[in-house]
mmCIF file of C-alpha atoms and ligand atoms in Angstrom:
data_model
loop_
_atom_site.group_PDB
_atom_site.id
_atom_site.type_symbol
_atom_site.label_atom_id
_atom_site.label_comp_id
_atom_site.label_asym_id
_atom_site.label_seq_id
_atom_site.Cartn_x
_atom_site.Cartn_y
_atom_site.Cartn_z
ATOM 1 C CA MET A 1 -31.958 -5.735 -21.188
ATOM 2 C CA SER A 2 -28.935 -6.216 -23.466
ATOM 3 C CA THR A 3 -28.797 -5.476 -27.557
ATOM 4 C CA TYR A 4 -25.873 -7.626 -28.197
ATOM 5 C CA ALA A 5 -25.272 -11.235 -27.737
ATOM 6 C CA TRP A 6 -21.524 -10.530 -26.529
ATOM 7 C CA GLU A 7 -22.183 -7.936 -24.519
ATOM 8 C CA LYS A 8 -21.883 -10.333 -21.821
ATOM 9 C CA ASN A 9 -18.385 -10.913 -22.221
ATOM 10 C CA VAL A 10 -17.822 -6.695 -22.180
ATOM 11 C CA ARG A 11 -16.020 -4.927 -18.883
ATOM 12 C CA LYS A 12 -18.670 -2.555 -17.928
ATOM 13 C CA VAL A 13 -17.437 0.647 -16.318
ATOM 14 C CA THR A 14 -18.038 3.915 -15.215
ATOM 15 C CA PRO A 15 -15.476 6.714 -17.343
ATOM 16 C CA TYR A 16 -13.962 9.263 -15.391
ATOM 17 C CA THR A 17 -15.468 12.638 -17.298
ATOM 18 C CA PRO A 18 -13.023 15.086 -18.297
ATOM 19 C CA GLY A 19 -13.716 18.741 -18.843
ATOM 20 C CA GLU A 20 -15.248 20.183 -21.242
ATOM 21 C CA GLN A 21 -12.493 21.180 -24.403
ATOM 22 C CA PRO A 22 -14.299 23.580 -26.804
ATOM 23 C CA LYS A 23 -13.886 24.123 -30.176
ATOM 24 C CA LEU A 24 -14.713 28.059 -29.119
ATOM 25 C CA LEU A 25 -11.009 29.412 -29.531
ATOM 26 C CA SER A 26 -12.631 33.125 -28.483
ATOM 27 C CA MET A 27 -13.552 31.249 -24.393
ATOM 28 C CA ILE A 28 -12.399 32.335 -21.310
ATOM 29 C CA LYS A 29 -11.188 28.570 -20.301
ATOM 30 C CA LEU A 30 -10.408 28.251 -16.731
ATOM 31 C CA ASN A 31 -11.682 25.025 -16.734
ATOM 32 C CA THR A 32 -8.662 22.516 -16.606
ATOM 33 C CA ASN A 33 -6.099 23.679 -15.009
ATOM 34 C CA GLU A 34 -3.898 24.490 -18.042
ATOM 35 C CA ASN A 35 -1.184 26.998 -18.642
ATOM 36 C CA PRO A 36 -2.257 30.269 -19.675
ATOM 37 C CA TYR A 37 1.194 30.695 -21.304
ATOM 38 C CA PRO A 38 2.972 28.709 -24.242
ATOM 39 C CA PRO A 39 5.488 25.816 -23.429
ATOM 40 C CA SER A 40 9.329 26.917 -23.657
ATOM 41 C CA PRO A 41 10.047 28.560 -26.574
ATOM 42 C CA LYS A 42 13.024 25.560 -27.033
ATOM 43 C CA VAL A 43 10.450 23.464 -26.724
ATOM 44 C CA ALA A 44 8.680 25.054 -30.358
ATOM 45 C CA LYS A 45 11.948 25.135 -31.687
ATOM 46 C CA VAL A 46 12.906 21.227 -30.982
ATOM 47 C CA LEU A 47 9.154 21.331 -32.785
ATOM 48 C CA ARG A 48 10.423 22.982 -35.263
ATOM 49 C CA GLU A 49 13.265 21.397 -36.375
ATOM 50 C CA PHE A 50 12.239 18.100 -35.726
ATOM 51 C CA SER A 51 12.722 15.085 -38.875
ATOM 52 C CA ALA A 52 9.234 13.485 -39.818
ATOM 53 C CA ASP A 53 11.289 10.744 -41.090
ATOM 54 C CA THR A 54 12.388 9.614 -38.004
ATOM 55 C CA LEU A 55 9.010 8.833 -37.756
ATOM 56 C CA ARG A 56 9.117 5.655 -39.637
ATOM 57 C CA LEU A 57 11.041 4.220 -36.693
ATOM 58 C CA TYR A 58 10.173 3.233 -33.519
ATOM 59 C CA PRO A 59 10.763 5.750 -30.389
ATOM 60 C CA ASP A 60 13.178 4.641 -27.863
ATOM 61 C CA PRO A 61 10.768 1.951 -25.705
ATOM 62 C CA SER A 62 13.478 3.161 -22.427
ATOM 63 C CA VAL A 63 12.971 6.870 -22.858
ATOM 64 C CA SER A 64 16.734 7.001 -22.013
ATOM 65 C CA ASP A 65 16.937 10.932 -23.039
ATOM 66 C CA LEU A 66 13.736 12.217 -21.005
ATOM 67 C CA THR A 67 14.585 10.109 -18.428
ATOM 68 C CA GLN A 68 17.938 11.015 -17.816
ATOM 69 C CA ALA A 69 17.404 14.875 -18.341
ATOM 70 C CA LEU A 70 14.502 14.295 -15.471
ATOM 71 C CA ALA A 71 16.848 12.623 -12.950
ATOM 72 C CA GLY A 72 19.166 15.332 -13.838
ATOM 73 C CA TYR A 73 16.869 18.412 -12.932
ATOM 74 C CA TYR A 74 15.024 16.219 -9.774
ATOM 75 C CA GLY A 75 18.563 14.863 -8.841
ATOM 76 C CA VAL A 76 17.902 11.027 -8.860
ATOM 77 C CA ASP A 77 19.431 8.643 -10.376
ATOM 78 C CA SER A 78 17.835 7.815 -14.178
ATOM 79 C CA ASN A 79 16.752 4.111 -13.176
ATOM 80 C CA GLU A 80 14.580 6.365 -10.390
ATOM 81 C CA VAL A 81 12.494 7.588 -13.161
ATOM 82 C CA PHE A 82 9.781 6.332 -15.147
ATOM 83 C CA VAL A 83 7.756 7.918 -17.831
ATOM 84 C CA GLY A 84 4.443 8.170 -19.633
ATOM 85 C CA VAL A 85 1.673 9.323 -21.943
ATOM 86 C CA GLY A 86 0.703 12.028 -19.161
ATOM 87 C CA SER A 87 0.612 11.458 -15.403
ATOM 88 C CA ASP A 88 -2.543 9.426 -16.274
ATOM 89 C CA ASP A 89 -1.139 7.027 -17.594
ATOM 90 C CA VAL A 90 1.569 6.759 -15.107
ATOM 91 C CA LEU A 91 -1.053 6.527 -12.225
ATOM 92 C CA ALA A 92 -2.967 4.209 -14.230
ATOM 93 C CA MET A 93 0.171 2.134 -14.759
ATOM 94 C CA ALA A 94 1.274 3.117 -11.127
ATOM 95 C CA PHE A 95 -2.702 1.621 -9.794
ATOM 96 C CA LEU A 96 -2.189 -1.770 -11.702
ATOM 97 C CA THR A 97 1.548 -2.388 -10.137
ATOM 98 C CA PHE A 98 1.112 -1.324 -6.964
ATOM 99 C CA PHE A 99 -2.438 -1.608 -5.926
ATOM 100 C CA ASN A 100 -2.610 -5.192 -5.772
ATOM 101 C CA GLY A 101 -3.347 -6.739 -2.452
ATOM 102 C CA LYS A 102 -6.966 -7.863 -0.930
ATOM 103 C CA ASP A 103 -7.308 -4.816 0.999
ATOM 104 C CA PRO A 104 -8.695 -1.536 0.332
ATOM 105 C CA ILE A 105 -6.272 1.469 -0.692
ATOM 106 C CA LEU A 106 -6.864 4.783 1.023
ATOM 107 C CA PHE A 107 -7.670 8.342 -0.688
ATOM 108 C CA PRO A 108 -9.786 11.095 -0.144
ATOM 109 C CA ASP A 109 -13.522 11.607 -0.155
ATOM 110 C CA ILE A 110 -12.888 14.670 -1.980
ATOM 111 C CA THR A 111 -9.575 13.801 -4.685
ATOM 112 C CA TYR A 112 -8.992 13.667 -8.160
ATOM 113 C CA SER A 113 -12.185 12.269 -9.626
ATOM 114 C CA PHE A 114 -10.343 9.248 -11.553
ATOM 115 C CA TYR A 115 -9.005 7.103 -8.425
ATOM 116 C CA ASP A 116 -12.423 5.519 -8.215
ATOM 117 C CA VAL A 117 -12.078 5.089 -12.166
ATOM 118 C CA TRP A 118 -8.838 3.682 -12.188
ATOM 119 C CA ALA A 119 -10.118 0.996 -9.254
ATOM 120 C CA ASP A 120 -12.822 -0.111 -10.586
ATOM 121 C CA LEU A 121 -11.618 -0.833 -13.269
ATOM 122 C CA TYR A 122 -8.930 -3.168 -12.382
ATOM 123 C CA GLY A 123 -11.439 -4.448 -9.441
ATOM 124 C CA ILE A 124 -9.267 -2.472 -6.616
ATOM 125 C CA PRO A 125 -11.073 -2.303 -3.372
ATOM 126 C CA TYR A 126 -10.604 1.373 -1.875
ATOM 127 C CA GLU A 127 -12.357 2.899 0.567
ATOM 128 C CA THR A 128 -12.279 6.442 0.454
ATOM 129 C CA GLN A 129 -10.828 9.024 4.498
ATOM 130 C CA ALA A 130 -13.360 11.828 4.546
ATOM 131 C CA LEU A 131 -11.288 15.017 4.724
ATOM 132 C CA ARG A 132 -11.463 17.847 7.579
ATOM 133 C CA GLU A 133 -14.209 20.546 7.445
ATOM 134 C CA ASP A 134 -11.356 22.967 5.870
ATOM 135 C CA PHE A 135 -10.393 20.441 3.424
ATOM 136 C CA SER A 136 -6.874 19.194 4.974
ATOM 137 C CA ILE A 137 -6.335 15.129 5.842
ATOM 138 C CA ARG A 138 -7.071 13.586 8.936
ATOM 139 C CA ARG A 139 -3.161 11.864 8.877
ATOM 140 C CA GLU A 140 -4.786 8.724 11.325
ATOM 141 C CA ASP A 141 -7.168 7.946 9.014
ATOM 142 C CA TYR A 142 -3.871 6.690 6.580
ATOM 143 C CA PHE A 143 -2.848 4.272 10.056
ATOM 144 C CA LYS A 144 -5.185 1.710 9.072
ATOM 145 C CA LYS A 145 -4.470 -1.505 7.427
ATOM 146 C CA ASN A 146 -4.827 -0.493 3.746
ATOM 147 C CA GLY A 147 -3.361 -2.066 -0.262
ATOM 148 C CA GLY A 148 -2.248 1.078 -1.006
ATOM 149 C CA ILE A 149 -2.431 4.974 -0.411
ATOM 150 C CA ILE A 150 -2.770 7.657 -2.724
ATOM 151 C CA PHE A 151 -3.382 11.200 -2.328
ATOM 152 C CA PRO A 152 -2.744 14.622 -5.045
ATOM 153 C CA ASN A 153 -0.457 17.091 -2.806
ATOM 154 C CA PRO A 154 -1.434 19.722 -3.155
ATOM 155 C CA ASN A 155 -5.201 18.109 -3.228
ATOM 156 C CA ALA A 156 -7.731 18.637 -6.220
ATOM 157 C CA PRO A 157 -10.211 20.648 -6.610
ATOM 158 C CA THR A 158 -9.478 21.846 -3.561
ATOM 159 C CA GLY A 159 -5.931 23.474 -4.187
ATOM 160 C CA VAL A 160 -4.596 22.475 0.059
ATOM 161 C CA ALA A 161 -1.160 21.356 0.100
ATOM 162 C CA GLU A 162 -0.302 19.203 3.096
ATOM 163 C CA ASP A 163 3.321 19.098 4.850
ATOM 164 C CA LEU A 164 5.812 17.027 3.893
ATOM 165 C CA SER A 165 6.033 15.930 8.332
ATOM 166 C CA LEU A 166 1.978 14.278 7.214
ATOM 167 C CA ILE A 167 3.655 12.662 3.858
ATOM 168 C CA GLU A 168 6.417 11.123 6.127
ATOM 169 C CA GLU A 169 4.394 10.146 8.664
ATOM 170 C CA ILE A 170 2.077 8.279 6.225
ATOM 171 C CA LEU A 171 4.948 6.408 4.656
ATOM 172 C CA LYS A 172 6.647 5.250 7.976
ATOM 173 C CA LYS A 173 3.888 4.184 9.464
ATOM 174 C CA ASN A 174 2.758 1.940 6.404
ATOM 175 C CA PRO A 175 6.180 0.171 5.154
ATOM 176 C CA GLU A 176 3.637 -2.972 3.846
ATOM 177 C CA SER A 177 2.169 -0.174 1.555
ATOM 178 C CA VAL A 178 2.960 2.009 -1.368
ATOM 179 C CA VAL A 179 2.041 5.285 -0.983
ATOM 180 C CA ILE A 180 1.655 7.496 -4.009
ATOM 181 C CA ILE A 181 1.712 11.145 -4.329
ATOM 182 C CA ASP A 182 0.093 12.714 -7.260
ATOM 183 C CA GLU A 183 1.932 16.236 -7.263
ATOM 184 C CA ALA A 184 0.041 17.274 -10.822
ATOM 185 C CA TYR A 185 0.151 21.157 -9.389
ATOM 186 C CA VAL A 186 3.555 21.025 -6.664
ATOM 187 C CA ASP A 187 5.101 23.328 -9.128
ATOM 188 C CA PHE A 188 2.664 26.170 -7.701
ATOM 189 C CA GLY A 189 4.425 26.970 -4.160
ATOM 190 C CA THR A 190 4.221 22.940 -2.611
ATOM 191 C CA PRO A 191 7.149 21.420 -0.997
ATOM 192 C CA SER A 192 8.180 18.332 -3.323
ATOM 193 C CA ALA A 193 7.992 14.537 -1.457
ATOM 194 C CA VAL A 194 10.504 14.265 -4.428
ATOM 195 C CA SER A 195 13.332 15.219 -1.038
ATOM 196 C CA LEU A 196 12.119 11.803 0.759
ATOM 197 C CA ILE A 197 12.710 9.351 -1.976
ATOM 198 C CA PRO A 198 16.415 8.660 -0.646
ATOM 199 C CA ARG A 199 14.654 7.203 2.964
ATOM 200 C CA TYR A 200 11.000 5.671 1.898
ATOM 201 C CA ASP A 201 11.846 2.880 -0.252
ATOM 202 C CA ASN A 202 7.325 2.574 -0.669
ATOM 203 C CA LEU A 203 7.320 6.618 -1.730
ATOM 204 C CA LEU A 204 6.290 6.957 -5.289
ATOM 205 C CA VAL A 205 5.932 10.535 -6.679
ATOM 206 C CA VAL A 206 4.085 11.471 -9.686
ATOM 207 C CA GLN A 207 4.642 14.402 -11.520
ATOM 208 C CA THR A 208 2.937 15.989 -14.882
ATOM 209 C CA MET A 209 4.496 18.337 -17.822
ATOM 210 C CA SER A 210 0.807 19.363 -18.086
ATOM 211 C CA LYS A 211 0.063 22.599 -16.260
ATOM 212 C CA SER A 212 3.643 23.824 -14.470
ATOM 213 C CA ARG A 213 4.964 23.021 -17.821
ATOM 214 C CA ALA A 214 2.153 24.024 -20.423
ATOM 215 C CA MET A 215 2.121 20.798 -22.727
ATOM 216 C CA ALA A 216 -1.105 19.419 -21.796
ATOM 217 C CA GLY A 217 -1.581 18.869 -25.608
ATOM 218 C CA MET A 218 2.150 17.053 -25.702
ATOM 219 C CA ARG A 219 0.923 14.250 -22.600
ATOM 220 C CA ILE A 220 3.925 13.797 -20.643
ATOM 221 C CA GLY A 221 3.636 12.570 -17.089
ATOM 222 C CA TYR A 222 6.516 10.758 -15.008
ATOM 223 C CA ALA A 223 6.952 8.863 -11.722
ATOM 224 C CA MET A 224 10.402 8.943 -9.706
ATOM 225 C CA GLY A 225 10.449 6.449 -6.941
ATOM 226 C CA GLN A 226 13.521 4.141 -5.727
ATOM 227 C CA PRO A 227 14.594 1.585 -8.138
ATOM 228 C CA ALA A 228 13.170 -1.045 -7.085
ATOM 229 C CA LEU A 229 9.731 0.406 -7.615
ATOM 230 C CA ILE A 230 10.388 2.268 -10.876
ATOM 231 C CA GLU A 231 11.555 -1.171 -12.302
ATOM 232 C CA ALA A 232 8.387 -2.574 -11.290
ATOM 233 C CA LEU A 233 6.494 -0.263 -13.319
ATOM 234 C CA ASN A 234 8.466 -1.037 -15.802
ATOM 235 C CA ASN A 235 7.717 -4.214 -15.666
ATOM 236 C CA VAL A 236 3.888 -3.712 -16.362
ATOM 237 C CA LYS A 237 4.553 -1.658 -18.838
ATOM 238 C CA TYR A 238 6.685 -3.865 -20.690
ATOM 239 C CA ALA A 239 3.573 -6.177 -20.279
ATOM 240 C CA PHE A 240 1.364 -3.783 -21.728
ATOM 241 C CA ASN A 241 2.888 -1.545 -24.704
ATOM 242 C CA SER A 242 6.236 -0.798 -24.582
ATOM 243 C CA TYR A 243 6.281 1.870 -27.298
ATOM 244 C CA THR A 244 3.964 4.147 -24.833
ATOM 245 C CA MET A 245 5.724 8.053 -25.325
ATOM 246 C CA SER A 246 6.254 8.985 -29.183
ATOM 247 C CA ARG A 247 9.709 10.755 -30.864
ATOM 248 C CA THR A 248 8.432 14.421 -30.602
ATOM 249 C CA ALA A 249 6.856 14.082 -27.227
ATOM 250 C CA ILE A 250 10.300 12.633 -26.270
ATOM 251 C CA ALA A 251 12.232 15.732 -28.057
ATOM 252 C CA ALA A 252 9.672 18.107 -27.006
ATOM 253 C CA GLY A 253 10.228 17.351 -23.133
ATOM 254 C CA VAL A 254 13.713 17.286 -22.512
ATOM 255 C CA ALA A 255 13.755 20.818 -23.790
ATOM 256 C CA ALA A 256 10.758 21.834 -21.610
ATOM 257 C CA VAL A 257 12.766 19.839 -18.823
ATOM 258 C CA GLU A 258 15.965 22.018 -19.999
ATOM 259 C CA ASP A 259 14.626 25.455 -19.664
ATOM 260 C CA ALA A 260 14.405 25.750 -16.160
ATOM 261 C CA SER A 261 14.745 29.565 -16.018
ATOM 262 C CA TYR A 262 11.486 29.557 -18.835
ATOM 263 C CA PHE A 263 9.450 27.452 -15.837
ATOM 264 C CA GLU A 264 10.079 28.921 -13.126
ATOM 265 C CA GLU A 265 9.121 32.457 -14.471
ATOM 266 C CA ILE A 266 5.769 31.016 -15.645
ATOM 267 C CA CYS A 267 5.029 29.274 -12.324
ATOM 268 C CA HIS A 268 6.066 32.367 -10.490
ATOM 269 C CA LYS A 269 4.378 34.407 -12.772
ATOM 270 C CA ILE A 270 0.847 31.935 -12.420
ATOM 271 C CA VAL A 271 1.549 31.969 -8.059
ATOM 272 C CA SER A 272 1.073 36.144 -8.274
ATOM 273 C CA THR A 273 -1.794 36.214 -10.621
ATOM 274 C CA ARG A 274 -3.305 33.628 -8.354
ATOM 275 C CA GLU A 275 -2.433 35.546 -4.952
ATOM 276 C CA HIS A 276 -4.070 38.629 -6.598
ATOM 277 C CA VAL A 277 -7.134 36.929 -8.029
ATOM 278 C CA LYS A 278 -7.547 35.363 -3.751
ATOM 279 C CA LYS A 279 -7.136 38.987 -2.584
ATOM 280 C CA GLU A 280 -10.051 40.376 -5.490
ATOM 281 C CA LEU A 281 -12.204 37.535 -5.151
ATOM 282 C CA SER A 282 -12.135 37.421 -0.813
ATOM 283 C CA ALA A 283 -13.303 41.391 -1.461
ATOM 284 C CA LEU A 284 -16.447 40.332 -3.156
ATOM 285 C CA GLY A 285 -17.336 37.760 -0.416
ATOM 286 C CA PHE A 286 -15.784 34.679 -1.685
ATOM 287 C CA ARG A 287 -14.285 32.166 0.397
ATOM 288 C CA PHE A 288 -12.024 28.751 -0.410
ATOM 289 C CA PRO A 289 -9.391 27.328 1.382
ATOM 290 C CA ASP A 290 -6.049 29.035 0.741
ATOM 291 C CA SER A 291 -5.231 26.948 -2.229
ATOM 292 C CA ARG A 292 -1.159 26.237 -3.740
ATOM 293 C CA SER A 293 -2.115 25.323 -7.256
ATOM 294 C CA ASN A 294 -2.422 26.774 -10.523
ATOM 295 C CA PHE A 295 -6.575 26.653 -9.810
ATOM 296 C CA LEU A 296 -9.273 28.445 -6.820
ATOM 297 C CA PHE A 297 -11.991 26.323 -5.054
ATOM 298 C CA VAL A 298 -14.643 28.758 -4.763
ATOM 299 C CA THR A 299 -17.849 29.483 -2.819
ATOM 300 C CA HIS A 300 -20.175 32.488 -2.082
ATOM 301 C CA PRO A 301 -22.936 32.666 0.680
ATOM 302 C CA ASP A 302 -25.294 34.270 -1.496
ATOM 303 C CA ILE A 303 -24.904 32.836 -5.162
ATOM 304 C CA ALA A 304 -25.216 28.916 -5.520
ATOM 305 C CA ALA A 305 -22.308 27.758 -7.415
ATOM 306 C CA LYS A 306 -24.503 25.993 -10.421
ATOM 307 C CA ASP A 307 -26.054 28.965 -10.815
ATOM 308 C CA LEU A 308 -22.448 30.888 -10.977
ATOM 309 C CA PHE A 309 -21.208 28.320 -13.160
ATOM 310 C CA ALA A 310 -24.491 28.625 -15.919
ATOM 311 C CA MET A 311 -23.833 32.370 -15.954
ATOM 312 C CA LEU A 312 -20.003 32.227 -16.145
ATOM 313 C CA ARG A 313 -20.979 30.227 -19.272
ATOM 314 C CA GLN A 314 -23.294 32.560 -21.065
ATOM 315 C CA GLU A 315 -20.252 35.243 -20.652
ATOM 316 C CA ASN A 316 -17.976 32.354 -22.622
ATOM 317 C CA ILE A 317 -16.362 31.951 -19.133
ATOM 318 C CA ILE A 318 -15.816 28.032 -18.722
ATOM 319 C CA VAL A 319 -14.760 27.271 -14.673
ATOM 320 C CA ARG A 320 -15.535 23.801 -13.764
ATOM 321 C CA TYR A 321 -18.745 22.336 -11.408
ATOM 322 C CA PHE A 322 -18.781 19.058 -9.704
ATOM 323 C CA ASP A 323 -22.316 18.282 -8.883
ATOM 324 C CA LYS A 324 -20.774 15.615 -5.924
ATOM 325 C CA PRO A 325 -21.464 15.826 -1.969
ATOM 326 C CA ARG A 326 -19.392 18.003 0.035
ATOM 327 C CA ILE A 327 -18.759 20.203 -3.372
ATOM 328 C CA ASP A 328 -21.530 21.051 -4.843
ATOM 329 C CA ASP A 329 -21.400 24.711 -3.788
ATOM 330 C CA TYR A 330 -18.018 25.310 -4.598
ATOM 331 C CA LEU A 331 -16.467 26.467 -8.299
ATOM 332 C CA ARG A 332 -13.257 25.427 -9.242
ATOM 333 C CA ILE A 333 -11.032 28.267 -11.319
ATOM 334 C CA THR A 334 -7.824 27.509 -13.086
ATOM 335 C CA ILE A 335 -5.608 30.723 -13.198
ATOM 336 C CA GLY A 336 -5.169 31.782 -16.345
ATOM 337 C CA ALA A 337 -3.156 34.927 -17.367
ATOM 338 C CA ASP A 338 -4.295 38.366 -16.107
ATOM 339 C CA GLU A 339 -6.573 39.615 -18.978
ATOM 340 C CA GLU A 340 -8.539 36.338 -18.233
ATOM 341 C CA MET A 341 -8.615 36.465 -14.774
ATOM 342 C CA GLU A 342 -9.719 40.201 -15.081
ATOM 343 C CA ALA A 343 -12.873 39.477 -17.459
ATOM 344 C CA LEU A 344 -14.081 36.914 -14.389
ATOM 345 C CA LEU A 345 -13.245 39.278 -11.502
ATOM 346 C CA SER A 346 -14.996 41.981 -13.884
ATOM 347 C CA PHE A 347 -17.916 40.094 -14.260
ATOM 348 C CA LEU A 348 -18.236 38.511 -10.801
ATOM 349 C CA ARG A 349 -17.872 42.480 -10.038
ATOM 350 C CA LYS A 350 -21.069 42.968 -11.053
ATOM 351 C CA VAL A 351 -23.047 39.819 -10.546
ATOM 352 C CA CYS A 352 -22.009 40.559 -6.801
ATOM 353 C CA MET A 353 -23.236 44.166 -7.653
ATOM 354 C CA LYS A 354 -26.905 42.412 -8.688
ATOM 355 C CA LYS A 355 -26.971 40.126 -5.527
ATOM 356 C CA GLU A 356 -26.632 43.070 -3.070
ATOM 357 C CA GLY A 357 -29.106 45.751 -5.206
ATOM 358 C CA ILE A 358 -26.193 48.367 -5.596
HETATM 359 N N1 LIG B 1 -3.855 14.032 -11.037
HETATM 360 C C1 LIG B 1 -4.557 15.303 -10.711
HETATM 361 C C2 LIG B 1 -4.972 15.568 -9.398
HETATM 362 C C3 LIG B 1 -5.100 15.647 -12.029
HETATM 363 O O1 LIG B 1 -5.661 17.570 -11.881
HETATM 364 C C4 LIG B 1 -4.779 15.793 -13.256
HETATM 365 C C5 LIG B 1 -5.047 16.258 -14.660
HETATM 366 N N2 LIG B 1 -6.649 15.971 -14.995
HETATM 367 C C6 LIG B 1 -3.629 14.301 -13.650
HETATM 368 C C7 LIG B 1 -3.039 14.083 -12.389
HETATM 369 C C8 LIG B 1 -3.219 14.184 -15.126
HETATM 370 O O2 LIG B 1 -2.741 15.265 -15.905
HETATM 371 P P1 LIG B 1 -2.118 14.344 -17.142
HETATM 372 O O3 LIG B 1 -2.385 13.049 -17.117
HETATM 373 O O4 LIG B 1 -2.445 15.644 -18.144
HETATM 374 O O5 LIG B 1 -0.797 14.432 -16.378
#
């Protein structure tokens, strides 16, 4: 029953549920795949020296400083880069731009839970493709008629990475569809599909500064692809909101891209913590696919994920639980700093010992 006379004209959507952002800073926050380290000191310097007076002026709508910095880093042309307010903004724009046909778009049944939300928002038909039991993609599932393809590599929330050969075969079989590879977690040990851009006019690679560059709070994402794809994205952006990036975000983004050595150092630290945590969790009987991201997707044969989630919460450790088919016995645990992971492991050791009655 509707309450308001105007309700019939309201767009009905089922929104995406973001991970919790608790106000309590003492919590060990391992639920939204943020980076435990601060952004580059060069970002801090730029923000310290930022002139508030310039905020009187609109930012550069073409965001040329940032697109040029990114183009330089990735070895592409600046007309092959599109930037937005986090990769969510870039992906939302890409759905609106490229997934405009009658055939369903395809993505895995277990994947980033924003894809079906955007598809529903824009009225895009979609068909999910079941991952194998080991959470890998069956490439043949993407050889049928479709209106576009999208998946993260490595996938979320599983952390499983696919070879570039699978991506290349999907690109070859789908010359009439735009194939979007969401590389939010690529910097933690997965080869990027950026190297395929010169050969495939239907490939769009989307990345973010939220994870590996430790700037989730600044909201910077970007897409790379051949100029025609980027032009199509820009046309839609200019039909929507020409000033998506703030002056502060542009300045901070450029500084982050320019500090390649800091970026590589923190990625390396997270990968080595991840490999250590993998060993420790295996020793406790946890099972998980071999993650190439900054999180682990874990299950335990003797402890229900939902119960463990609640126990961890009691200890002020927040992880992510998805009450969804096929993954409702898994927890997604972000790789934090060494001390945070040690606190997590020492609590899990106690829980496992209790289970075994030791
Ligand atoms: N893609 C995937 C697979 C993600 O997990 C996330 C993070 N929620 C995003 C894109 C969006 O990240 P952001 O908007 O912070 O760039």
